mmCIF file of C-alpha atoms and ligand atoms in Angstrom:
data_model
loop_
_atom_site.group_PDB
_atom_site.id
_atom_site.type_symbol
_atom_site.label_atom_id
_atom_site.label_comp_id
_atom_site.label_asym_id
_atom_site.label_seq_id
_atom_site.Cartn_x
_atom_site.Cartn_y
_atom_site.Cartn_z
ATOM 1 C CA UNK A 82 4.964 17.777 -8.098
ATOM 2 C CA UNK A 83 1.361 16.960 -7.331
ATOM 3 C CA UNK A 84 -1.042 19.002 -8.164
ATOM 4 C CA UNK A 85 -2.616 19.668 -4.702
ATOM 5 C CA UNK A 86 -5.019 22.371 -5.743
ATOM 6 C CA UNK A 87 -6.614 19.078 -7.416
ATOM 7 C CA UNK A 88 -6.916 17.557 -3.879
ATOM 8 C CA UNK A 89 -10.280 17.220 -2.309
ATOM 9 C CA UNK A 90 -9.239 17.015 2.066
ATOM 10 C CA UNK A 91 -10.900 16.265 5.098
ATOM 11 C CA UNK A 92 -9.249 17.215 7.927
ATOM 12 C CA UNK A 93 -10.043 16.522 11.766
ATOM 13 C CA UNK A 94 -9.790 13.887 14.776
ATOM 14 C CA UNK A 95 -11.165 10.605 16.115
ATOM 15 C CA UNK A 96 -14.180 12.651 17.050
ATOM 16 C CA UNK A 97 -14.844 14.388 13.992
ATOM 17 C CA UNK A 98 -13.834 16.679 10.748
ATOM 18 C CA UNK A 99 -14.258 18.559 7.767
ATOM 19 C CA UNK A 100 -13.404 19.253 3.975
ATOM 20 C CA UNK A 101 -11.284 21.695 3.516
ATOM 21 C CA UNK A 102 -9.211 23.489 1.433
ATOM 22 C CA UNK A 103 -5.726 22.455 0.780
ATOM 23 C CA UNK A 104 -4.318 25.340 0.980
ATOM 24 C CA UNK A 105 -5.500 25.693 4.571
ATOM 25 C CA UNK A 106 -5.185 22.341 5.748
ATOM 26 C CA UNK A 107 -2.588 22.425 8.240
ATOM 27 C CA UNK A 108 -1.573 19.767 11.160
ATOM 28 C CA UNK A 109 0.261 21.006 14.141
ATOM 29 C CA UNK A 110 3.940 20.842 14.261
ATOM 30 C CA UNK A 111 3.394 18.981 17.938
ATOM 31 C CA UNK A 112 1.577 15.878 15.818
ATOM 32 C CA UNK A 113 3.757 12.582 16.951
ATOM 33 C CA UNK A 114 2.849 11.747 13.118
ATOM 34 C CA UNK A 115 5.017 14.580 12.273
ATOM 35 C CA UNK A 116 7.840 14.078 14.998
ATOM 36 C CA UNK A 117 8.057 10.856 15.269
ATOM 37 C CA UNK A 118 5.849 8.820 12.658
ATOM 38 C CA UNK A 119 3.597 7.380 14.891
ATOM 39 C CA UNK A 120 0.741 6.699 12.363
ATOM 40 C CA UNK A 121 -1.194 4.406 10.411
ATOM 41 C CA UNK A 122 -2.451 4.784 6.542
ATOM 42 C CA UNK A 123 -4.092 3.447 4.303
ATOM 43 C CA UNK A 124 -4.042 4.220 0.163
ATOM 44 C CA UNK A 125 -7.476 3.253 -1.514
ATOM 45 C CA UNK A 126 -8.044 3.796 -5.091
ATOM 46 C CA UNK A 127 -11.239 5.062 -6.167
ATOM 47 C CA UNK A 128 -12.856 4.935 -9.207
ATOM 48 C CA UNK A 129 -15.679 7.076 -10.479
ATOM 49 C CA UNK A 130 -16.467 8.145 -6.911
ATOM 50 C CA UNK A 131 -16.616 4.221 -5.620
ATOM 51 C CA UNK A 132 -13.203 3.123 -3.289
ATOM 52 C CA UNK A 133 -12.397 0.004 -4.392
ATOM 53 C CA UNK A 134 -12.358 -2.861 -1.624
ATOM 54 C CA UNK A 135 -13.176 -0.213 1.218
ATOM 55 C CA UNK A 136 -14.513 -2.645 3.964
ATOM 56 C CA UNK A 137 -10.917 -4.297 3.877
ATOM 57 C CA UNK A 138 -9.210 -1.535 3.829
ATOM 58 C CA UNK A 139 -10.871 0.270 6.755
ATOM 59 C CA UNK A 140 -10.369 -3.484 8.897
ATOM 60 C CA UNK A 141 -6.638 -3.156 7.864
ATOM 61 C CA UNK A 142 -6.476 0.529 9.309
ATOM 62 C CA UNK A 143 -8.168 -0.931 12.346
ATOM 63 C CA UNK A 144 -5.785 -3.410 12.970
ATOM 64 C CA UNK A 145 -2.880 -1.595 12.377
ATOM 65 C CA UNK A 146 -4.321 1.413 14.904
ATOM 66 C CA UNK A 147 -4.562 -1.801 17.146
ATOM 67 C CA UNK A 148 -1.198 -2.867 16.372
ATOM 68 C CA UNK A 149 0.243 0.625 17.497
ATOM 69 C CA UNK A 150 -2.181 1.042 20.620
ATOM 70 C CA UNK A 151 -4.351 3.782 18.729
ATOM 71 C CA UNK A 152 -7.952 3.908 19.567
ATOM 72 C CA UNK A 153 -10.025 3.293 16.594
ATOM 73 C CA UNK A 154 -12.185 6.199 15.030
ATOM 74 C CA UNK A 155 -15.662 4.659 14.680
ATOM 75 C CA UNK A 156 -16.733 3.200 11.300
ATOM 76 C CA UNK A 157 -19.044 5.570 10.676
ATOM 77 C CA UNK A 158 -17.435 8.829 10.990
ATOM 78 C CA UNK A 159 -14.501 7.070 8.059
ATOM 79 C CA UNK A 160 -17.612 5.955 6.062
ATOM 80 C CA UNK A 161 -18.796 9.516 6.488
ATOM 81 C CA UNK A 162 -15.578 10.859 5.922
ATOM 82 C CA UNK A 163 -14.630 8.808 2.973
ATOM 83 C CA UNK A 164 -17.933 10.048 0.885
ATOM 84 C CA UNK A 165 -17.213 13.960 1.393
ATOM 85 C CA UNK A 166 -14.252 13.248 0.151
ATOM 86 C CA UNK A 167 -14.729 10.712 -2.525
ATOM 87 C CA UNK A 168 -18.396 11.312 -3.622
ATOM 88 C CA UNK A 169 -18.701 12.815 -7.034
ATOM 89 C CA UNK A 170 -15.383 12.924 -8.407
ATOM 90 C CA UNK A 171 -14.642 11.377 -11.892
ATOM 91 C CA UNK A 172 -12.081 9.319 -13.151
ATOM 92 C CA UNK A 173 -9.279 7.314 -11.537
ATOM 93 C CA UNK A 174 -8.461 8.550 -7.686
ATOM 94 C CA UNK A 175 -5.716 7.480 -4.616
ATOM 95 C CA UNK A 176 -7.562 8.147 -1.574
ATOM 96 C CA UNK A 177 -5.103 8.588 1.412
ATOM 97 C CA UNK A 178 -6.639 7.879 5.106
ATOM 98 C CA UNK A 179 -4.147 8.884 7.449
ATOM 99 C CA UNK A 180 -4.186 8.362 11.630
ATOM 100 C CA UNK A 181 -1.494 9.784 13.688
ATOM 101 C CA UNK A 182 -1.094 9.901 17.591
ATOM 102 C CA UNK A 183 -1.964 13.330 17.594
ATOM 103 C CA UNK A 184 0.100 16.143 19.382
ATOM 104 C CA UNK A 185 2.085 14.715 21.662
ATOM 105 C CA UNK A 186 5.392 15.466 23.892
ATOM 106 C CA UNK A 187 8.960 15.951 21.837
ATOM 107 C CA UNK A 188 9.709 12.332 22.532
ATOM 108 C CA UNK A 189 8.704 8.729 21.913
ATOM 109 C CA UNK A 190 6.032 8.580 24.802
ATOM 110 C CA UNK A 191 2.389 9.339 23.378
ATOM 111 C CA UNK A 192 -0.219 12.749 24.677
ATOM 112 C CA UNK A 193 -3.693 12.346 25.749
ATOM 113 C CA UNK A 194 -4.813 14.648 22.822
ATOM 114 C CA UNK A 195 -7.208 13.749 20.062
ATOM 115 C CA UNK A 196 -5.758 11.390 17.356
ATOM 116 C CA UNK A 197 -5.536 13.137 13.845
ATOM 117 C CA UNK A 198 -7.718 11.846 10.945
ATOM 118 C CA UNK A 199 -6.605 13.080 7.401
ATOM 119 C CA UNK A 200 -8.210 12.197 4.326
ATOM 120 C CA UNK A 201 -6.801 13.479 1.379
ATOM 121 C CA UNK A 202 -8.101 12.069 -2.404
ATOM 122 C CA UNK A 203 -6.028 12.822 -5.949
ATOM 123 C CA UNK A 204 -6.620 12.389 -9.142
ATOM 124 C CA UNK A 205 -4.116 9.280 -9.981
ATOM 125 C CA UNK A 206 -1.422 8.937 -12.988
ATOM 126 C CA UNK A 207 -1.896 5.805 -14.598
ATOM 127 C CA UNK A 208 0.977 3.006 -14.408
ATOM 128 C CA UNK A 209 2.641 2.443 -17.858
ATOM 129 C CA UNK A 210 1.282 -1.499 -18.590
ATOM 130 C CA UNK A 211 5.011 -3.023 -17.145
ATOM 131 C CA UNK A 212 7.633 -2.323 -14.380
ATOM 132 C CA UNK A 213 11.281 -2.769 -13.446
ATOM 133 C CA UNK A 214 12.209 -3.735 -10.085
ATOM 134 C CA UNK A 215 15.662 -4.028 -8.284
ATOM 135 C CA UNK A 216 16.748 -5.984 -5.311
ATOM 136 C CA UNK A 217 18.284 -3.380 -2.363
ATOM 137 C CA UNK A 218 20.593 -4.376 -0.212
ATOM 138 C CA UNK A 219 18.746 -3.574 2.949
ATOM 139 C CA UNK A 220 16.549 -5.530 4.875
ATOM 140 C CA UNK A 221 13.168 -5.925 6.156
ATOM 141 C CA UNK A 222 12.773 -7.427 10.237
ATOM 142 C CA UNK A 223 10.079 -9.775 10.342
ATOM 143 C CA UNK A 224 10.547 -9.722 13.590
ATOM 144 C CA UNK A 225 9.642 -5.816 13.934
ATOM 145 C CA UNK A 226 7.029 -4.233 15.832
ATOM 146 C CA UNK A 227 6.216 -2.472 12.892
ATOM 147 C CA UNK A 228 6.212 -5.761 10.386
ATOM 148 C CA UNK A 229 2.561 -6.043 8.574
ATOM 149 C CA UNK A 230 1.389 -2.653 9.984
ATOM 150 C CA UNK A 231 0.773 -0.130 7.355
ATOM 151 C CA UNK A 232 2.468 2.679 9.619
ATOM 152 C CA UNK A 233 3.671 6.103 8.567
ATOM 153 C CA UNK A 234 7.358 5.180 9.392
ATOM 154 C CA UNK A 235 8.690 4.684 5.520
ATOM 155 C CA UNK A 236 11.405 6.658 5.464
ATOM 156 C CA UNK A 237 13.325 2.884 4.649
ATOM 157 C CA UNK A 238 10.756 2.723 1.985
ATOM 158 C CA UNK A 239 12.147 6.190 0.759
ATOM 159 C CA UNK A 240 15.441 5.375 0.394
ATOM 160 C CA UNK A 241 14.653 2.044 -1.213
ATOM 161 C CA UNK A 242 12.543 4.121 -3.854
ATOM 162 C CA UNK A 243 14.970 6.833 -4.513
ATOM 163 C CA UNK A 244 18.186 3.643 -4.814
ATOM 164 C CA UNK A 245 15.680 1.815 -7.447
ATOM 165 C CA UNK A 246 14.527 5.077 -9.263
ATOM 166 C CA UNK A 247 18.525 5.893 -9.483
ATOM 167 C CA UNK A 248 18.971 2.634 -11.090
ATOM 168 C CA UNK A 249 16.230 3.048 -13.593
ATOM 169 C CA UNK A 250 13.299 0.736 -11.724
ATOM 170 C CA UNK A 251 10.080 1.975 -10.454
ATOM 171 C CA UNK A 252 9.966 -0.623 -7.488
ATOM 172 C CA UNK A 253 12.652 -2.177 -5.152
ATOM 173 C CA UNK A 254 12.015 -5.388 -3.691
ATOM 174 C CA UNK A 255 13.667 -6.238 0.185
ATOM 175 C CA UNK A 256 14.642 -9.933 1.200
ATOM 176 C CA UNK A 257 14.142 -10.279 4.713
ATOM 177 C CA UNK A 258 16.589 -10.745 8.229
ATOM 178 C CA UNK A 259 15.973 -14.467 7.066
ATOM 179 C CA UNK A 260 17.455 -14.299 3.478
ATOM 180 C CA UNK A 261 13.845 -14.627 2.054
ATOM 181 C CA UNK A 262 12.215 -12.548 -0.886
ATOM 182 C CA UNK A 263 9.694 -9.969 1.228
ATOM 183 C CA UNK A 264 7.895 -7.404 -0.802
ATOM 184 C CA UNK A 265 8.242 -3.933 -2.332
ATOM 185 C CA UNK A 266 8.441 -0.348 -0.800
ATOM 186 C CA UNK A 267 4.830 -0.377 -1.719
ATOM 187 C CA UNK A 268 3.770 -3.245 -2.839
ATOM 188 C CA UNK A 269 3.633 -7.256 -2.728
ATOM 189 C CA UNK A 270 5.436 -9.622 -4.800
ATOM 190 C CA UNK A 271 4.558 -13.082 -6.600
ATOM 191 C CA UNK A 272 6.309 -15.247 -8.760
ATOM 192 C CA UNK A 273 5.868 -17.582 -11.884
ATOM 193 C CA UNK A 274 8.021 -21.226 -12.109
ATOM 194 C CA UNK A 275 6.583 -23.793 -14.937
ATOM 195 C CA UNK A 276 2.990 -22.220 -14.178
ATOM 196 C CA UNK A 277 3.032 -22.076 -10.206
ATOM 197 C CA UNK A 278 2.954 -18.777 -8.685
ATOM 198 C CA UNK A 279 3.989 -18.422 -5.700
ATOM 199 C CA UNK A 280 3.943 -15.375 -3.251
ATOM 200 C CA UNK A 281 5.791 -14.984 0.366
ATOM 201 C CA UNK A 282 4.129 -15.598 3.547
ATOM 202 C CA UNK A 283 3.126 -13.357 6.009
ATOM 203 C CA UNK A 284 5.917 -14.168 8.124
ATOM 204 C CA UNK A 285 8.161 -12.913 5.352
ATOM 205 C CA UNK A 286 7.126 -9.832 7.440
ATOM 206 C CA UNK A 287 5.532 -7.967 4.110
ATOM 207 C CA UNK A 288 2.596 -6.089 4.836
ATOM 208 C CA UNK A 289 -1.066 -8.724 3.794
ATOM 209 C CA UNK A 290 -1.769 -6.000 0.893
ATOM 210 C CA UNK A 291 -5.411 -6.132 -0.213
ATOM 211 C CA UNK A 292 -4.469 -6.728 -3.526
ATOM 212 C CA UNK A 293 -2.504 -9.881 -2.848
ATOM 213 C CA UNK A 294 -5.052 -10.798 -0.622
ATOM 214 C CA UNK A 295 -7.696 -10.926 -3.257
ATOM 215 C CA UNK A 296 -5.141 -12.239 -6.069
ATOM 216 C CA UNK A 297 -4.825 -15.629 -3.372
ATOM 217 C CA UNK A 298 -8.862 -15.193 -3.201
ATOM 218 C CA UNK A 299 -9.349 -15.094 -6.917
ATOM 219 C CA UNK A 300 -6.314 -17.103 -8.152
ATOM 220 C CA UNK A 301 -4.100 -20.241 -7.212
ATOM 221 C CA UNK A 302 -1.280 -18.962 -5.427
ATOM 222 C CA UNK A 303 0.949 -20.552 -3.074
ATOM 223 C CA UNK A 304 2.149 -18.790 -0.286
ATOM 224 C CA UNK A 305 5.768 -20.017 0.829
ATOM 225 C CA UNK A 306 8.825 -18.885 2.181
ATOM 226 C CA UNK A 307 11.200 -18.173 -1.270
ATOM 227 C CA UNK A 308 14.629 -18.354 -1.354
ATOM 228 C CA UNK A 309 16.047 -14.831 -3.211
ATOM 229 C CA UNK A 310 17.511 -16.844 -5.811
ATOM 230 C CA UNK A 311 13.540 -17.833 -6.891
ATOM 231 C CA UNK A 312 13.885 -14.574 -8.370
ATOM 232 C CA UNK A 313 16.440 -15.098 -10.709
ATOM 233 C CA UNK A 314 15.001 -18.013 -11.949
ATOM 234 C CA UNK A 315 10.878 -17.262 -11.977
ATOM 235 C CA UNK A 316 9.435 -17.237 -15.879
ATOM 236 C CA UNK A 317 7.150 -13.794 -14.549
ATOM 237 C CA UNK A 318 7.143 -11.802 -12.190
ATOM 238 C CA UNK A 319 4.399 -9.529 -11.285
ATOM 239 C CA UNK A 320 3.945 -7.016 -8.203
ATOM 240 C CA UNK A 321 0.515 -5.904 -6.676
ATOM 241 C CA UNK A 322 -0.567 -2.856 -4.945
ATOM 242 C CA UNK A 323 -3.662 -0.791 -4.455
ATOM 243 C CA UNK A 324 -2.928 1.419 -7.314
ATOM 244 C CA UNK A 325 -1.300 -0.848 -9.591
ATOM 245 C CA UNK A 326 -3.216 -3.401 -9.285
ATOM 246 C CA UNK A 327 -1.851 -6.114 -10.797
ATOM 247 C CA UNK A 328 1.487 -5.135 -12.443
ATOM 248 C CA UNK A 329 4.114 -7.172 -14.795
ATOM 249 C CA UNK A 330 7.470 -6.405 -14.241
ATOM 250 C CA UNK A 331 9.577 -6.603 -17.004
ATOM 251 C CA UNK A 332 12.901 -6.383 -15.511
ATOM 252 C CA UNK A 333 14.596 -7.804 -12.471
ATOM 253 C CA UNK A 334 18.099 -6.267 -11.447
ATOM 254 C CA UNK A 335 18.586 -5.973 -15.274
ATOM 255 C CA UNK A 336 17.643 -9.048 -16.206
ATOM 256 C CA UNK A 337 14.461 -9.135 -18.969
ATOM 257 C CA UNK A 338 11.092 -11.165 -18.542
ATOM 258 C CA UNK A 339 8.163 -11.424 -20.446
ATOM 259 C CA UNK A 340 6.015 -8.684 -18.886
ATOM 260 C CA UNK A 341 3.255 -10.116 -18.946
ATOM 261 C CA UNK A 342 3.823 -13.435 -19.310
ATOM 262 C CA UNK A 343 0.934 -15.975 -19.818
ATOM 263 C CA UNK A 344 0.443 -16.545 -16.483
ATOM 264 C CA UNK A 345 0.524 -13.160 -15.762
ATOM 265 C CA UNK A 346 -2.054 -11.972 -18.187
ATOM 266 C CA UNK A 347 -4.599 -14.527 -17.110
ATOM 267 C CA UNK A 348 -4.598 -13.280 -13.568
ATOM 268 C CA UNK A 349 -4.121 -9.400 -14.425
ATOM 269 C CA UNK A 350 -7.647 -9.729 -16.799
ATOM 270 C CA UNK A 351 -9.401 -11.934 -14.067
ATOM 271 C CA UNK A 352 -8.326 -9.251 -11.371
ATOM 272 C CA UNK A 353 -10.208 -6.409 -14.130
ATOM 273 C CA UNK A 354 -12.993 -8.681 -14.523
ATOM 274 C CA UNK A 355 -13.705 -9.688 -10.333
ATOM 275 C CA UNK A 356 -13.208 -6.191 -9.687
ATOM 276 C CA UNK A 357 -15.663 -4.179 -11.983
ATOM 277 C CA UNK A 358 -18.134 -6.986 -10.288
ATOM 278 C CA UNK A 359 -17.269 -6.261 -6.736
ATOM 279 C CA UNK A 360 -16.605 -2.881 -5.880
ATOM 280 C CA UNK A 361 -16.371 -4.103 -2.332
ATOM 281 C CA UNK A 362 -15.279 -7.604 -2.087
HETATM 282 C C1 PLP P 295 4.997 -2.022 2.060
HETATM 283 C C2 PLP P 295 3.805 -2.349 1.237
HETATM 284 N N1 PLP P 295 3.598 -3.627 0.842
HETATM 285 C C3 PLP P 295 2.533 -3.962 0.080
HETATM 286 C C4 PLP P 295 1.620 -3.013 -0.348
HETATM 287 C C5 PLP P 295 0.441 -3.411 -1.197
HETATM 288 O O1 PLP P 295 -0.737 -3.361 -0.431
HETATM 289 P P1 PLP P 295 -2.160 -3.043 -1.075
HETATM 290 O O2 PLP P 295 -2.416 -4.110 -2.099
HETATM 291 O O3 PLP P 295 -3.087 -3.145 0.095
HETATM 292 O O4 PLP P 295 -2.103 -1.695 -1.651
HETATM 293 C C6 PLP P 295 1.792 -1.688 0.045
HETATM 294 C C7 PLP P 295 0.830 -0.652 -0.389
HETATM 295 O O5 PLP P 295 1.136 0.502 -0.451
HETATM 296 C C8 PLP P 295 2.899 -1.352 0.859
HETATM 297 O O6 PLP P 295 3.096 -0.079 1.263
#
């Protein structure tokens, strides 16, 4: 269980908010977030205070309001936001921006009321240094309304999590409708062959994660459409997210690899070493 009395929160609408306690931070049951997932989110991690790669991660909340037909909150009130909730605290944080449709009718069809803006930051858990992954046997639609957008709808992501944690991984990777490798339930995937990494396109329909964003930025990387079977035949395999940064997985469906391979380990120190120069890139 999270510790939520650890939780700094910010609480309010497109128009403006608060911090307040957790234990009195409440949303109303009418919230189409809550009855229907209509929402966007974004997970930042902050260290020392700083979010890391903020600008990019308030344009991907943008465009994923966009995506869903939300108004946008202006950029100052989530810079202003962001620092009462950030500003001060030590260590390693996950800062959670959430944006639902606000209270709304029982159904699909959106209310006229005020969008909700949550911001909640926590003190983050460290990753151990390497992962296991398995491939589930669902599917992500690139063809969704939903594919890229960093919506609130994850319940697929759930049960993905909860099938890979049964089988002793901490991330479970989806091919697509097409038969292609996609991504994680929270994170993006790249792959090693005779020194080429390689990482699906954003037609796979996986969401353009910051981090994988910046690892093409900072790194040669290919983006293509892979086959699953790349998988059982890449030398590494590494995942990327927000929090993890970049991670080496060390199993695939049972199957061991180096974790981290050479490869690997040159682009997880570069990541470390572009990142403590750029806060913001
Ligand atoms: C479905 C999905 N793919 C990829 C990612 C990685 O994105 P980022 O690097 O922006 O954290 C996430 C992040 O949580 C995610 O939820």
């Amino acid at each position: 269980m999270p510790d939520n009395d650890l939780a700094r929160v910010w609480l309010g609408d497109d128009t403006g908010g608060r911090r307040v306690e957790p234990a009195e931070a409440h949303v109303s049951v009418f919230d189409h977030g809550f009855t229907v997932a209509d929402g966007v989110f974004e997970t930042i991690k902050v260290i020392d205070g700083v979010p890391f790669a903020l600008s990019r991660h308030l344009r991907r909340l943008s465009s994923s309001a966009q995506a869903l037909g939300m108004p946008v909150p202006e950029s100052s009130l989530l810079h202003k936001a962001v620092g009462e909730v950030t500003s001060g605290s030590a260590g390693v944080g996950r800062l959670r921006i959430t944006l639902t449709g606000g209270a709304g009718p029982m159904g699909s069809d959106r209310g006229d009321a005020r969008r909700t803006l949550v911001l909640v930051h926590v003190p983050a858990p460290a990753w151990p240094a390497t992962t296991q992954a398995v491939v589930v046997p669902w599917r992500r639609n690139e063809h969704s309304a939903l594919a890229g957008v960093k919506s609130t709808s994850y319940a697929e992501n759930v049960i993905a999590l909860d099938w890979a944690k049964q089988r002793g991984a901490s991330e479970a990777l989806f091919a697509n409708c097409a038969g292609h490798l996609c991504e994680g339930t929270g994170s993006n995937v790249f792959i090693v062959r005779d020194g080429v990494v390689s990482t699906p396109t954003l037609a796979s329909g996986c969401l353009g994660g910051i981090t994988r964003e910046l690892v093409i930025e900072w790194c040669d990387v290919i983006e293509e459409d892979l086959p699953m079977e790349a998988l059982a035949s890449a030398d590494e395999v590494f995942i990327t997210s927000s929090t993890r940064d970049v991670h080496p997985v060390s199993q695939i469906d049972g199957r061991q690899l180096p974790a981290p391979g050479p490869v690997s380990a040159d682009i997880q120190r570069l990541f470390v070493k572009k990142a403590a120069e750029h806060p913001d890139p």
